[in-house]
């Protein structure tokens, strides 16, 4: 489910590895489908009323729902909500890091790659 660089792969990537859009013998380029998503966040005040909110759209080549399902079943989390929070947070952070390479993430990148390799390697044997 991950590539050699520690990036989560979508089902589309896993199922289409090596496929091209061109007939055999013609220029081979890999077509990556982009999925569109919208994230909406609302603060719920102590009295139950809705407070501040934020919403944004983004594109990603991964099927985030498939990744969330994988995280729910991997055995690393106490409940599904933790698994979903982790999956979304990890994907959003990883994408932001890739688009904004530089000094800010330089010290964190080795730990991030190590975490991705652990996720790729095995399910949690303790659960």
Coordinates of C-alpha atoms in Angstrom, one line a residue:
X1 CA 0.0 0.0 0.0
X2 CA 3.1 2.3 0.1
X3 CA 5.7 3.1 -2.5
X4 CA 9.4 2.9 -1.9
X5 CA 9.5 6.5 -0.8
X6 CA 7.0 5.9 2.0
X7 CA 4.0 7.4 0.2
X8 CA 0.7 5.7 0.6
X9 CA -0.6 4.2 -2.6
X10 CA -4.2 4.2 -3.7
X11 CA -6.1 1.2 -5.0
X12 CA -5.9 2.8 -8.4
X13 CA -2.1 3.0 -8.3
X14 CA -1.9 -0.6 -6.9
X15 CA -4.2 -2.0 -9.6
X16 CA -2.7 0.1 -12.5
X17 CA 1.0 -0.2 -11.8
X18 CA 2.7 -0.3 -15.1
X19 CA -0.4 0.4 -17.2
X20 CA -0.2 3.2 -19.8
X21 CA -2.7 5.1 -21.8
X22 CA -0.8 4.5 -25.1
X23 CA -1.1 1.3 -27.2
X24 CA 1.9 -1.0 -27.0
X25 CA 5.0 0.4 -28.8
X26 CA 3.9 4.0 -28.5
X27 CA 5.1 6.7 -26.0
X28 CA 4.4 5.4 -22.6
X29 CA 3.2 7.8 -20.0
X30 CA 1.6 7.0 -16.7
X31 CA -1.8 8.5 -16.2
X32 CA -2.7 9.3 -12.6
X33 CA -6.3 10.0 -11.9
X34 CA -6.9 12.8 -9.4
X35 CA -9.7 12.6 -6.9
X36 CA -11.4 15.8 -5.6
X37 CA -12.2 16.1 -1.9
X38 CA -13.7 18.7 0.4
X39 CA -12.9 19.1 4.0
X40 CA -15.2 21.0 6.3
X41 CA -14.4 21.8 9.9
X42 CA -16.8 23.3 12.4
X43 CA -16.1 24.2 16.0
X44 CA -18.9 23.1 18.3
X45 CA -19.1 25.4 21.3
X46 CA -19.8 24.2 24.9
X47 CA -23.5 25.1 24.5
X48 CA -23.7 23.0 21.3
X49 CA -23.9 25.9 19.0
X50 CA -21.7 26.1 15.9
X51 CA -18.8 28.4 16.1
X52 CA -16.0 29.2 13.6
X53 CA -15.8 27.1 10.5
X54 CA -13.3 26.4 7.6
X55 CA -13.7 24.5 4.4
X56 CA -11.3 23.7 1.5
X57 CA -11.2 21.6 -1.5
X58 CA -8.1 19.7 -2.8
X59 CA -7.1 17.1 -5.2
X60 CA -5.2 13.9 -4.5
X61 CA -4.3 10.9 -6.5
X62 CA -5.0 8.6 -3.6
X63 CA -8.4 7.1 -2.7
X64 CA -8.5 8.5 0.8
X65 CA -11.5 6.4 1.7
X66 CA -9.5 3.3 0.9
X67 CA -6.6 4.5 3.0
X68 CA -9.0 5.2 5.9
X69 CA -10.4 1.7 5.6
X70 CA -6.9 0.3 5.7
X71 CA -6.0 2.3 8.8
X72 CA -9.2 1.1 10.5
X73 CA -8.2 -2.5 9.9
X74 CA -4.5 -2.3 10.6
X75 CA -4.7 -2.8 14.3
X76 CA -2.7 0.2 15.4
X77 CA -5.6 2.3 16.8
X78 CA -8.0 1.8 19.7
X79 CA -11.0 2.9 17.6
X80 CA -12.1 3.8 14.1
X81 CA -12.2 7.6 14.8
X82 CA -8.5 7.6 15.8
X83 CA -7.6 5.6 12.6
X84 CA -9.5 8.1 10.4
X85 CA -8.0 11.1 12.1
X86 CA -4.6 9.7 11.7
X87 CA -5.1 8.7 8.0
X88 CA -6.4 12.2 7.1
X89 CA -3.8 14.0 9.1
X90 CA -1.0 11.9 7.7
X91 CA -2.1 12.4 4.1
X92 CA -2.7 16.2 4.5
X93 CA 0.7 16.6 6.2
X94 CA 2.6 14.5 3.7
X95 CA 1.1 16.4 0.7
X96 CA 1.9 19.7 2.3
X97 CA 5.5 18.6 3.0
X98 CA 6.0 17.5 -0.6
X99 CA 4.7 20.8 -2.0
X100 CA 6.7 22.8 0.4
X101 CA 10.1 21.1 0.7
X102 CA 12.7 23.1 2.4
X103 CA 14.1 24.0 5.8
X104 CA 10.8 23.8 7.8
X105 CA 10.5 20.0 7.2
X106 CA 14.1 19.0 6.8
X107 CA 14.6 17.6 10.3
X108 CA 11.1 16.0 10.4
X109 CA 11.4 14.2 7.1
X110 CA 13.5 11.2 8.2
X111 CA 11.1 10.5 11.0
X112 CA 8.1 10.8 8.6
X113 CA 9.7 8.4 6.2
X114 CA 10.5 6.0 9.0
X115 CA 6.8 6.1 10.2
X116 CA 5.6 5.4 6.6
X117 CA 8.0 2.4 6.4
X118 CA 6.5 1.0 9.6
X119 CA 3.0 1.4 8.3
X120 CA 4.0 -0.4 5.1
X121 CA 5.8 -3.2 6.8
X122 CA 3.2 -4.9 9.0
X123 CA 0.1 -4.8 11.1
X124 CA 0.4 -4.2 14.8
X125 CA 1.0 -7.6 16.3
X126 CA 0.0 -6.4 19.8
X127 CA -3.7 -5.9 19.0

